[in-house]
Short mmCIF file of C-alpha atoms and ligand atoms in Angstrom, two decimals:
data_model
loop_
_atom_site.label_atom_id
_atom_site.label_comp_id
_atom_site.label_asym_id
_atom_site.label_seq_id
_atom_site.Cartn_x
_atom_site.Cartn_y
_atom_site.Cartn_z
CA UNK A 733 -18.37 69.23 259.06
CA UNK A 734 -19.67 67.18 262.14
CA UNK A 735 -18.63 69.20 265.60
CA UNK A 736 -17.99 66.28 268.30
CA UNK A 737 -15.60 67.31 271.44
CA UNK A 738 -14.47 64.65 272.83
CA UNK A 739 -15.43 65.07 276.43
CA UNK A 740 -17.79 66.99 278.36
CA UNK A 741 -15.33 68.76 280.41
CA UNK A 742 -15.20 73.40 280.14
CA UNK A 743 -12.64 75.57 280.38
CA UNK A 744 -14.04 79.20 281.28
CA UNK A 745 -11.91 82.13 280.55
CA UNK A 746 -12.84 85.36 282.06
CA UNK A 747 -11.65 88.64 283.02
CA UNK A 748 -14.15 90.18 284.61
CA UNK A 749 -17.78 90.00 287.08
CA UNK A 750 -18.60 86.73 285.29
CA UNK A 751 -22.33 86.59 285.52
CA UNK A 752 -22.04 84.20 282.34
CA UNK A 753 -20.00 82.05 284.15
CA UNK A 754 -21.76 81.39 287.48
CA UNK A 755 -25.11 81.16 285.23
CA UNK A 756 -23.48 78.21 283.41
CA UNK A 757 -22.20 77.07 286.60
CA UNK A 758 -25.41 77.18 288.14
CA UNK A 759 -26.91 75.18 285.39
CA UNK A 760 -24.43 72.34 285.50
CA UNK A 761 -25.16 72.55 289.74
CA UNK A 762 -28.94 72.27 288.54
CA UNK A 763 -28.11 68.90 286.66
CA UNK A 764 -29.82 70.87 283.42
CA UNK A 765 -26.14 70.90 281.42
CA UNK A 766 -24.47 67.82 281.75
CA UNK A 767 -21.06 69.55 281.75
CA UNK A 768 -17.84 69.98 283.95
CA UNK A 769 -16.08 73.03 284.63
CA UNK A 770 -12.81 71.35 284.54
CA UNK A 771 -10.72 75.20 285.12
CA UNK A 772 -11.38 78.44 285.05
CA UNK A 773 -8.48 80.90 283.60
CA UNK A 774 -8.94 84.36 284.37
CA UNK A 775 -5.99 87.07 283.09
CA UNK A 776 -7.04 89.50 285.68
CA UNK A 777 -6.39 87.83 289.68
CA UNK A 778 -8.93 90.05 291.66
CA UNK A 779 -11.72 89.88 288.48
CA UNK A 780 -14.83 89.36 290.57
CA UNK A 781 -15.88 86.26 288.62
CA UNK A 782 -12.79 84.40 289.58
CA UNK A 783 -13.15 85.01 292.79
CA UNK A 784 -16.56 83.47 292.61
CA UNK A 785 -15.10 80.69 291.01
CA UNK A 786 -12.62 80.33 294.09
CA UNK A 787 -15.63 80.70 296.44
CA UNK A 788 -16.95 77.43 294.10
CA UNK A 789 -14.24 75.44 294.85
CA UNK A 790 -13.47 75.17 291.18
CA UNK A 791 -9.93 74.47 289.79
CA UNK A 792 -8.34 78.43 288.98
CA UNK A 793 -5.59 78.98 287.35
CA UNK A 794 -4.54 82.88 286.84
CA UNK A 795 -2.37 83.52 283.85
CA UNK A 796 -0.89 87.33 283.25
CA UNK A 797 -1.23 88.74 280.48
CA UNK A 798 0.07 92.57 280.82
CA UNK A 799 3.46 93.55 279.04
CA UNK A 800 3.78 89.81 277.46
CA UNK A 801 3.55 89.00 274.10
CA UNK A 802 0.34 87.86 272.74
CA UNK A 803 1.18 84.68 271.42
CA UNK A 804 3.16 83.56 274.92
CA UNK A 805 0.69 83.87 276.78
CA UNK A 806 -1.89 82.02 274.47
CA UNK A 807 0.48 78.98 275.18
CA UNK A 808 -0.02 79.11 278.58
CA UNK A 809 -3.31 79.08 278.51
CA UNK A 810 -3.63 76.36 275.82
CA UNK A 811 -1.03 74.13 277.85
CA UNK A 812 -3.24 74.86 281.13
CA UNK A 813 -6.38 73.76 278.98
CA UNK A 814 -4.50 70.43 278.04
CA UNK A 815 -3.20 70.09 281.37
CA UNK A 816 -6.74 69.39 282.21
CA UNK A 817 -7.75 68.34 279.41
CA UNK A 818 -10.48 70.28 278.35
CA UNK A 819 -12.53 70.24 275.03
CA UNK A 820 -14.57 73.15 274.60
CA UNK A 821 -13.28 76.65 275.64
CA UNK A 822 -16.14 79.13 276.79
CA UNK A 823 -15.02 82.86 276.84
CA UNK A 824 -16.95 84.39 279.10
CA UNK A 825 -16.62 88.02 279.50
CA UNK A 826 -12.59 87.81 278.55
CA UNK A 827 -11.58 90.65 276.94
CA UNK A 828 -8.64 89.42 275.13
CA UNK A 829 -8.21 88.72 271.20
CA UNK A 830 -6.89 85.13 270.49
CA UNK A 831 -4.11 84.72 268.61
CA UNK A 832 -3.49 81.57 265.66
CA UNK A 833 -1.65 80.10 268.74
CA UNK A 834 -4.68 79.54 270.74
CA UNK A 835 -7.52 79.10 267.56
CA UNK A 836 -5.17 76.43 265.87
CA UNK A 837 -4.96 74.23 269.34
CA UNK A 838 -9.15 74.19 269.32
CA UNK A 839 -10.60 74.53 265.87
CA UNK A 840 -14.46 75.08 266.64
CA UNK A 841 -13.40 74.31 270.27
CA UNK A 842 -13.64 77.82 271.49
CA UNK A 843 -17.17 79.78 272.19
CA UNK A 844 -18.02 82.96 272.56
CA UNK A 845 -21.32 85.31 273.88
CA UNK A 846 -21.68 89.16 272.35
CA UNK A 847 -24.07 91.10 273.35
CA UNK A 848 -25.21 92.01 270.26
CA UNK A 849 -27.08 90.74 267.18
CA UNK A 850 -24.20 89.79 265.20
CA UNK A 851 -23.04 90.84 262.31
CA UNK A 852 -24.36 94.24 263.73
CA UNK A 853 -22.28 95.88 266.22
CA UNK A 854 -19.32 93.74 267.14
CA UNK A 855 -16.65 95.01 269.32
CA UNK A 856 -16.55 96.90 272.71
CA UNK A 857 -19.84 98.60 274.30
CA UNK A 858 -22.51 97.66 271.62
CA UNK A 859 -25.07 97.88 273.73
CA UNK A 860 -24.75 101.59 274.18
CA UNK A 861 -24.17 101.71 270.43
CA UNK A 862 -27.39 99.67 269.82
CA UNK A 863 -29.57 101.97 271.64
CA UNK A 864 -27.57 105.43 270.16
CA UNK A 865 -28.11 103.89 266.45
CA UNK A 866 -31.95 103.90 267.25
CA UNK A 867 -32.01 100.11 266.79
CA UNK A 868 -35.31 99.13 267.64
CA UNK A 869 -33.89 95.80 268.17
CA UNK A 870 -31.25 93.75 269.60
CA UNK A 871 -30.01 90.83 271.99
CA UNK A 872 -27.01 88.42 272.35
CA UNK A 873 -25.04 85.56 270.26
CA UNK A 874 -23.05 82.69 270.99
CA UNK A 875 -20.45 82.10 267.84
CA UNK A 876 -17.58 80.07 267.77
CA UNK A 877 -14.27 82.05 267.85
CA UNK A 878 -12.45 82.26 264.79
CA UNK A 879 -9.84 85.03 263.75
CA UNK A 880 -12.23 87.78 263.17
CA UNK A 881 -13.85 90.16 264.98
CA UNK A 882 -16.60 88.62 267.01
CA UNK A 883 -17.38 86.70 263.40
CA UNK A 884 -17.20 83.43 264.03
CA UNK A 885 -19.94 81.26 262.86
CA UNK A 886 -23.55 81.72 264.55
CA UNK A 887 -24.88 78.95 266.95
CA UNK A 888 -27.54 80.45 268.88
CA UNK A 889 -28.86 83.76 269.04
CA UNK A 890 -31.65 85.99 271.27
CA UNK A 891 -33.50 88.94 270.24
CA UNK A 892 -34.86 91.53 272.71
CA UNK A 893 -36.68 94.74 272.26
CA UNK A 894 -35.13 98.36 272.58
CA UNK A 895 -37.65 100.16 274.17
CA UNK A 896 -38.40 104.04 274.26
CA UNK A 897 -37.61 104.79 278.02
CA UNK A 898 -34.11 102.16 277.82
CA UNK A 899 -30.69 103.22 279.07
CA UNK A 900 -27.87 101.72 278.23
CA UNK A 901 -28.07 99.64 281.90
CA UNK A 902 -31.67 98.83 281.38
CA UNK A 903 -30.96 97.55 277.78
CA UNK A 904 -28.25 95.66 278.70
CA UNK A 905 -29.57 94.33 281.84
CA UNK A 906 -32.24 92.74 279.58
CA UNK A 907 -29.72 91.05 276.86
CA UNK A 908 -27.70 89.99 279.98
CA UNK A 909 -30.98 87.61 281.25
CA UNK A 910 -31.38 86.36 277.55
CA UNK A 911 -26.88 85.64 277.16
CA UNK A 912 -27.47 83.48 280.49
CA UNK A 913 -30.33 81.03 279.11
CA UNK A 914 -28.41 80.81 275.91
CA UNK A 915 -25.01 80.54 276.98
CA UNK A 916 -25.97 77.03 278.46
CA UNK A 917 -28.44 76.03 275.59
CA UNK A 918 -25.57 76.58 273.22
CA UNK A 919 -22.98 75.05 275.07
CA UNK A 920 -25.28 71.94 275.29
CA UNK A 921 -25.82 72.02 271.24
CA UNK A 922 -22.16 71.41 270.81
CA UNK A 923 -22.05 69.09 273.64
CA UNK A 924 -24.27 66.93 272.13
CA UNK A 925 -22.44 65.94 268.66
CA UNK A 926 -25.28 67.48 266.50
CA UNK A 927 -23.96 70.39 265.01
CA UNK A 928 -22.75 70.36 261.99
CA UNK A 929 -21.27 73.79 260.07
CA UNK A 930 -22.08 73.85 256.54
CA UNK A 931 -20.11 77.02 255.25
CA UNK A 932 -20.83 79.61 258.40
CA UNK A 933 -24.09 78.11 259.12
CA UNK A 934 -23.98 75.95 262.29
CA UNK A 935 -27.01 73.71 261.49
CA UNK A 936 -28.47 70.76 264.17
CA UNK A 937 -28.44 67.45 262.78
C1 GAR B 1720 -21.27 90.07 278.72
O1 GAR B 1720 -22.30 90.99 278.47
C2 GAR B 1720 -20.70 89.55 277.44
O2 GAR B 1720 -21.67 89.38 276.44
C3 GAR B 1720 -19.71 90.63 277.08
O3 GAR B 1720 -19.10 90.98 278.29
C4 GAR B 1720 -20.05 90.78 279.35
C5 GAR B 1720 -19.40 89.95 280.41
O4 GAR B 1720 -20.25 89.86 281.52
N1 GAR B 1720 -18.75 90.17 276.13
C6 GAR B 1720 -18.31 90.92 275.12
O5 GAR B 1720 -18.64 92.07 274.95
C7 GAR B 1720 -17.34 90.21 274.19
N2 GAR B 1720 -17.18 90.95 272.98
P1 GAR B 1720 -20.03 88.75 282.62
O6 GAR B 1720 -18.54 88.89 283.04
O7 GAR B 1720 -20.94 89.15 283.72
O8 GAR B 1720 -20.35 87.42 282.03
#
């Protein structure tokens, strides 16, 4: 199946410092992703990233999501999304599970960046778990979202080395450089109408 959004235009989602987010921003600033930040959603009002995003002079929109069901507030963020009519979702440091609310409106339409080497330690603080596993290996990867566990299907992944002396900041300051350069690359793969998924491989036609 041929990936093609119709438009060029992001919605971010974030809940947190969101260095993903101004390194995508910066690279659309650049002129090296041909993108638009058309909103960024943020659950959390005083997350440092969405303050940046204020600073930008982007379009914010700040949705709550304690004590509310699930599935309400995935409305309001899909209606916000159409509102400004947005075709590819990038979660970027939102620590929120999707409901079938949200995944139906944007099949494939939703990306994600773990930083991990998928399938091996999804979920929360992998980076820690990476190093305490003795992994003498690991990195980031950018899936799309589906309604597993950081499962999705693989677009683009980097590997980095665990080294002897690492702690869990130095280890994850290093994956953090590699999920900024492919954050962009990936988001420009599905930009660009040549990914196809052929099962769960994402493949570049
Ligand atoms: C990033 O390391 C991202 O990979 C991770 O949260 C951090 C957000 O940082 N996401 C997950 O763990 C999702 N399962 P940022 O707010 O500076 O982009």
């Amino acid at each position: 199946m041929r990936i093609q959004p119709a438009n060029r235009r992001l919605g971010i989602l974030l809940s947190g410092r969101g260095s993903n987010f101004e390194a995508i921003a910066d690279r659309i600033a650049s002129g090296k992703l041909n993108a638009e930040i058309a909103v960024v959603i943020s659950n959390i009002e005083s997350a440092p990233g969405f303050e940046r995003a204020r600073a930008r002079g982007l379009t914010t929109v700040y949705i709550p999501s304690q004590r509310r069901p699930r599935e309400e507030f995935d409305r309001e963020v899909v209606e916000q999304l159409r509102k400004h009519n947005v075709s590819l979702v990038v979660l970027a440091g939102f620590m929120r599970l999707l409901s079938r609310v949200f995944l139906e409106a944007f099949p494939y339409g939703i990306l994600n960046i773990h930083p991990a080497l998928l399938p091996a330690f999804p979920g929360m603080d992998v980076q820690r778990q990476a190093l305490e596993y003795g992994a003498k290996f690991s990195g980031c990867t950018v899936h799309f979202v589906d309604d597993t566990l950081d499962g999705g299907p693989i677009i683009l992944q980097a590997v980095v080395p665990v080294r002897d002396d690492d702690t869990t900041e130095t280890l994850s300051a290093r994956i953090l450089k590699e999920e900024h350069r492919i954050y962009s690359e990936a988001i420009d793969l599905v930009l660009s109408g040549h990914c196809e998924i052929e099962s769960r491989r994402v493949l570049v036609k």
